[in-house]
Amino acid sequence: MSNWITLPTPLGPISAWQALPPGSPRAGLVVIQEIFGANAHIRHVAEQYAAEGYAVLAPSFFDLIEPDLQLDYDAAGVARGKALVDQLGVDRAVAIVEAAAAALAPYGKVGTVGYCWGGTIAMLAAQRLGLPSASYYGARNVPFLDTPFKAPAIFHFGELDASIPAAAVAAHREKQPGLPVYVYPADHAFNREVGMHHHAPSAALALERTLAFLKEHL
């Protein structure tokens, strides 16, 4: 069961892709997009977690700026996506996550999983909102690592990812030694099933670890 719904937020209504499991949900999960919008890949991720028993919402964060925007994975799409997330800002992004979590609250505890830019927003959700969160290759994490965490988090990185050097990964371990950090023989966006950087073994192992994390904390 999956479809677009209207998600009310303090900033105005936006769209969100809702994916529900066939039985009673075990918990709620907010899936946080990359810089390309709530596109087919992100909707697939939402449905993947729904198949594992979670009630999932994947908000369309860019709706506050330009509704129904989904970008291509080319240079123009990357440039536009980076500009949009800068325009949106982390505070508004976290407010959207909070609204999605409130909508999922009837299903029990709520966590988040985020990718790329969404990986950083997922980390902020653990810090600011107390939501257990899985952060995939969040290139913008480091400036926020000194902030205390209100909930546990797990981090996934690719060792071939030029946008997140080894020193940045090491900073996670140094500044937050109690949180698990995993590095895979893969590039940035290794979980995305479309594109040249997809690495199926790494994606499968990261998913296994994320599901174990969610089971423990949700």
CSV table of N, CA and C in Angstrom, one decimal, residues 63-139:
chain,number,residue,atom,x,y,z
A,63,ASP,N,8.9,20.7,-1.9
A,63,ASP,CA,7.6,21.3,-2.1
A,63,ASP,C,7.5,22.7,-1.5
A,64,LEU,N,8.2,23.0,-0.5
A,64,LEU,CA,8.2,24.4,0.1
A,64,LEU,C,8.7,25.4,-0.9
A,65,ILE,N,9.5,25.0,-1.8
A,65,ILE,CA,10.1,25.9,-2.8
A,65,ILE,C,9.5,25.7,-4.1
A,66,GLU,N,9.5,24.5,-4.6
A,66,GLU,CA,8.9,24.2,-5.9
A,66,GLU,C,8.2,22.8,-5.9
A,67,PRO,N,6.9,22.8,-5.9
A,67,PRO,CA,6.2,21.5,-5.7
A,67,PRO,C,6.5,20.5,-6.8
A,68,ASP,N,6.5,19.2,-6.4
A,68,ASP,CA,6.6,18.1,-7.4
A,68,ASP,C,7.9,18.1,-8.1
A,69,LEU,N,9.0,18.6,-7.5
A,69,LEU,CA,10.2,18.7,-8.2
A,69,LEU,C,11.1,17.4,-8.0
A,70,GLN,N,11.5,16.8,-9.1
A,70,GLN,CA,12.4,15.6,-9.0
A,70,GLN,C,13.4,15.9,-10.1
A,71,LEU,N,14.7,15.8,-9.6
A,71,LEU,CA,15.8,16.2,-10.5
A,71,LEU,C,16.5,15.0,-11.1
A,72,ASP,N,17.2,15.2,-12.2
A,72,ASP,CA,18.0,14.2,-12.8
A,72,ASP,C,19.3,14.0,-12.1
A,73,TYR,N,20.0,12.9,-12.3
A,73,TYR,CA,21.3,12.6,-11.7
A,73,TYR,C,22.4,13.1,-12.6
A,74,ASP,N,22.3,14.3,-13.2
A,74,ASP,CA,23.3,14.8,-14.0
A,74,ASP,C,23.9,16.1,-13.3
A,75,ALA,N,24.9,16.7,-14.0
A,75,ALA,CA,25.5,17.8,-13.4
A,75,ALA,C,24.5,19.0,-13.1
A,76,ALA,N,23.6,19.2,-14.0
A,76,ALA,CA,22.6,20.2,-13.7
A,76,ALA,C,21.7,19.9,-12.5
A,77,GLY,N,21.3,18.6,-12.4
A,77,GLY,CA,20.5,18.2,-11.3
A,77,GLY,C,21.2,18.3,-10.0
A,78,VAL,N,22.5,17.9,-10.0
A,78,VAL,CA,23.3,18.1,-8.8
A,78,VAL,C,23.4,19.5,-8.3
A,79,ALA,N,23.7,20.4,-9.3
A,79,ALA,CA,23.8,21.8,-9.0
A,79,ALA,C,22.5,22.4,-8.4
A,80,ARG,N,21.4,22.1,-9.1
A,80,ARG,CA,20.1,22.5,-8.7
A,80,ARG,C,19.8,22.0,-7.3
A,81,GLY,N,20.0,20.7,-7.1
A,81,GLY,CA,19.7,20.1,-5.8
A,81,GLY,C,20.5,20.7,-4.7
A,82,LYS,N,21.8,21.0,-4.9
A,82,LYS,CA,22.6,21.6,-3.8
A,82,LYS,C,22.0,23.0,-3.5
A,83,ALA,N,21.7,23.7,-4.6
A,83,ALA,CA,21.1,25.1,-4.3
A,83,ALA,C,19.8,25.0,-3.6
A,84,LEU,N,19.0,24.0,-3.9
A,84,LEU,CA,17.7,23.9,-3.2
A,84,LEU,C,17.8,23.6,-1.7
A,85,VAL,N,18.7,22.6,-1.4
A,85,VAL,CA,18.9,22.3,0.0
A,85,VAL,C,19.5,23.4,0.8
A,86,ASP,N,20.3,24.2,0.2
A,86,ASP,CA,20.9,25.4,0.8
A,86,ASP,C,19.7,26.4,1.1
A,87,GLN,N,18.9,26.6,0.1
A,87,GLN,CA,17.7,27.5,0.2
A,87,GLN,C,16.8,27.0,1.3
A,88,LEU,N,16.5,25.7,1.3
A,88,LEU,CA,15.6,25.2,2.3
A,88,LEU,C,16.1,25.3,3.7
A,89,GLY,N,17.4,25.0,3.9
A,89,GLY,CA,18.0,25.1,5.2
A,89,GLY,C,17.7,24.0,6.1
A,90,VAL,N,18.6,23.7,7.1
A,90,VAL,CA,18.5,22.5,7.9
A,90,VAL,C,17.3,22.7,8.9
A,91,ASP,N,17.1,23.9,9.4
A,91,ASP,CA,16.0,24.1,10.4
A,91,ASP,C,14.6,23.8,9.8
A,92,ARG,N,14.4,24.2,8.6
A,92,ARG,CA,13.1,23.9,8.0
A,92,ARG,C,13.0,22.4,7.6
A,93,ALA,N,14.1,21.8,7.2
A,93,ALA,CA,14.2,20.4,7.0
A,93,ALA,C,13.8,19.6,8.2
A,94,VAL,N,14.4,19.9,9.3
A,94,VAL,CA,14.2,19.2,10.6
A,94,VAL,C,12.7,19.4,11.0
A,95,ALA,N,12.1,20.6,10.7
A,95,ALA,CA,10.7,20.8,11.1
A,95,ALA,C,9.8,19.9,10.2
A,96,ILE,N,10.2,19.6,9.0
A,96,ILE,CA,9.4,18.7,8.2
A,96,ILE,C,9.5,17.3,8.7
A,97,VAL,N,10.7,16.9,9.1
A,97,VAL,CA,10.9,15.6,9.7
A,97,VAL,C,10.0,15.4,11.0
A,98,GLU,N,10.0,16.5,11.8
A,98,GLU,CA,9.2,16.4,13.0
A,98,GLU,C,7.7,16.3,12.7
A,99,ALA,N,7.3,17.0,11.6
A,99,ALA,CA,5.9,16.8,11.2
A,99,ALA,C,5.6,15.4,10.7
A,100,ALA,N,6.5,14.9,10.0
A,100,ALA,CA,6.3,13.5,9.5
A,100,ALA,C,6.3,12.5,10.7
A,101,ALA,N,7.2,12.7,11.6
A,101,ALA,CA,7.2,11.8,12.8
A,101,ALA,C,5.9,11.9,13.6
A,102,ALA,N,5.4,13.1,13.7
A,102,ALA,CA,4.1,13.3,14.4
A,102,ALA,C,3.0,12.5,13.7
A,103,ALA,N,3.0,12.6,12.3
A,103,ALA,CA,2.0,11.9,11.6
A,103,ALA,C,2.1,10.3,11.7
A,104,LEU,N,3.3,9.9,12.0
A,104,LEU,CA,3.6,8.4,12.1
A,104,LEU,C,3.4,8.0,13.6
A,105,ALA,N,3.2,8.9,14.5
A,105,ALA,CA,3.2,8.5,15.9
A,105,ALA,C,2.1,7.5,16.3
A,106,PRO,N,1.0,7.4,15.6
A,106,PRO,CA,0.0,6.4,15.9
A,106,PRO,C,0.5,5.0,15.7
A,107,TYR,N,1.6,4.8,15.0
A,107,TYR,CA,2.1,3.5,14.7
A,107,TYR,C,3.2,3.0,15.7
A,108,GLY,N,3.5,3.9,16.7
A,108,GLY,CA,4.4,3.5,17.7
A,108,GLY,C,5.6,4.4,17.7
A,109,LYS,N,6.8,3.9,18.1
A,109,LYS,CA,8.0,4.7,18.0
A,109,LYS,C,8.4,5.0,16.6
A,110,VAL,N,9.1,6.1,16.4
A,110,VAL,CA,9.4,6.6,15.1
A,110,VAL,C,11.0,6.8,15.0
A,111,GLY,N,11.6,6.4,13.9
A,111,GLY,CA,13.0,6.7,13.6
A,111,GLY,C,13.1,7.3,12.2
A,112,THR,N,14.3,7.5,11.8
A,112,THR,CA,14.6,8.1,10.4
A,112,THR,C,15.7,7.3,9.8
A,113,VAL,N,15.7,7.4,8.5
A,113,VAL,CA,16.9,7.0,7.7
A,113,VAL,C,17.0,8.0,6.5
A,114,GLY,N,18.2,8.5,6.3
A,114,GLY,CA,18.4,9.5,5.3
A,114,GLY,C,19.7,9.2,4.5
A,115,TYR,N,19.7,9.8,3.3
A,115,TYR,CA,20.7,9.5,2.3
A,115,TYR,C,21.3,10.8,1.8
A,116,CYS,N,22.6,10.9,1.7
A,116,CYS,CA,23.3,12.1,1.2
A,116,CYS,C,23.0,13.3,2.0
A,117,TRP,N,22.4,14.3,1.5
A,117,TRP,CA,21.9,15.4,2.3
A,117,TRP,C,21.0,14.9,3.4
A,118,GLY,N,20.1,14.0,3.0
A,118,GLY,CA,19.2,13.4,4.0
A,118,GLY,C,19.9,12.7,5.1
A,119,GLY,N,21.1,12.2,4.9
A,119,GLY,CA,21.9,11.6,5.9
A,119,GLY,C,22.2,12.5,7.0
A,120,THR,N,22.5,13.8,6.6
A,120,THR,CA,22.8,14.8,7.6
A,120,THR,C,21.5,15.2,8.4
A,121,ILE,N,20.4,15.3,7.7
A,121,ILE,CA,19.2,15.7,8.3
A,121,ILE,C,18.7,14.5,9.3
A,122,ALA,N,19.0,13.3,8.9
A,122,ALA,CA,18.7,12.2,9.8
A,122,ALA,C,19.5,12.3,11.1
A,123,MET,N,20.8,12.6,11.0
A,123,MET,CA,21.6,12.8,12.1
A,123,MET,C,21.1,13.9,13.0
A,124,LEU,N,20.7,15.0,12.4
A,124,LEU,CA,20.1,16.1,13.2
A,124,LEU,C,18.8,15.7,13.8
A,125,ALA,N,18.0,14.8,13.2
A,125,ALA,CA,16.8,14.3,13.9
A,125,ALA,C,17.1,13.6,15.1
A,126,ALA,N,18.2,12.8,15.1
A,126,ALA,CA,18.6,12.1,16.4
A,126,ALA,C,19.1,13.1,17.4
A,127,GLN,N,19.8,14.2,17.0
A,127,GLN,CA,20.3,15.2,17.9
A,127,GLN,C,19.2,16.1,18.5
A,128,ARG,N,18.3,16.6,17.6
A,128,ARG,CA,17.3,17.6,18.0
A,128,ARG,C,16.0,17.1,18.4
A,129,LEU,N,15.6,16.0,17.7
A,129,LEU,CA,14.2,15.4,17.9
A,129,LEU,C,14.1,14.2,18.7
A,130,GLY,N,15.3,13.6,19.0
A,130,GLY,CA,15.3,12.3,19.8
A,130,GLY,C,14.8,11.1,19.0
A,131,LEU,N,15.0,11.1,17.7
A,131,LEU,CA,14.6,10.0,16.8
A,131,LEU,C,15.7,9.2,16.5
A,132,PRO,N,15.7,7.9,16.8
A,132,PRO,CA,16.8,7.0,16.4
A,132,PRO,C,16.9,7.0,14.9
A,133,SER,N,18.2,7.2,14.4
A,133,SER,CA,18.4,7.5,13.0
A,133,SER,C,19.6,6.8,12.3
A,134,ALA,N,19.4,6.4,11.1
A,134,ALA,CA,20.4,5.9,10.3
A,134,ALA,C,20.9,6.9,9.2
A,135,SER,N,22.1,7.2,9.2
A,135,SER,CA,22.6,8.3,8.3
A,135,SER,C,23.6,7.6,7.3
A,136,TYR,N,23.2,7.7,6.0
A,136,TYR,CA,24.0,7.2,4.9
A,136,TYR,C,24.7,8.3,4.3
A,137,TYR,N,26.0,8.2,4.2
A,137,TYR,CA,26.9,9.1,3.5
A,137,TYR,C,26.5,10.6,3.6
A,138,GLY,N,26.4,11.1,4.8
A,138,GLY,CA,26.0,12.5,5.0
A,138,GLY,C,27.3,13.4,4.9
A,139,ALA,N,27.4,14.0,3.8
A,139,ALA,CA,28.6,14.8,3.6
A,139,ALA,C,28.7,16.1,4.4
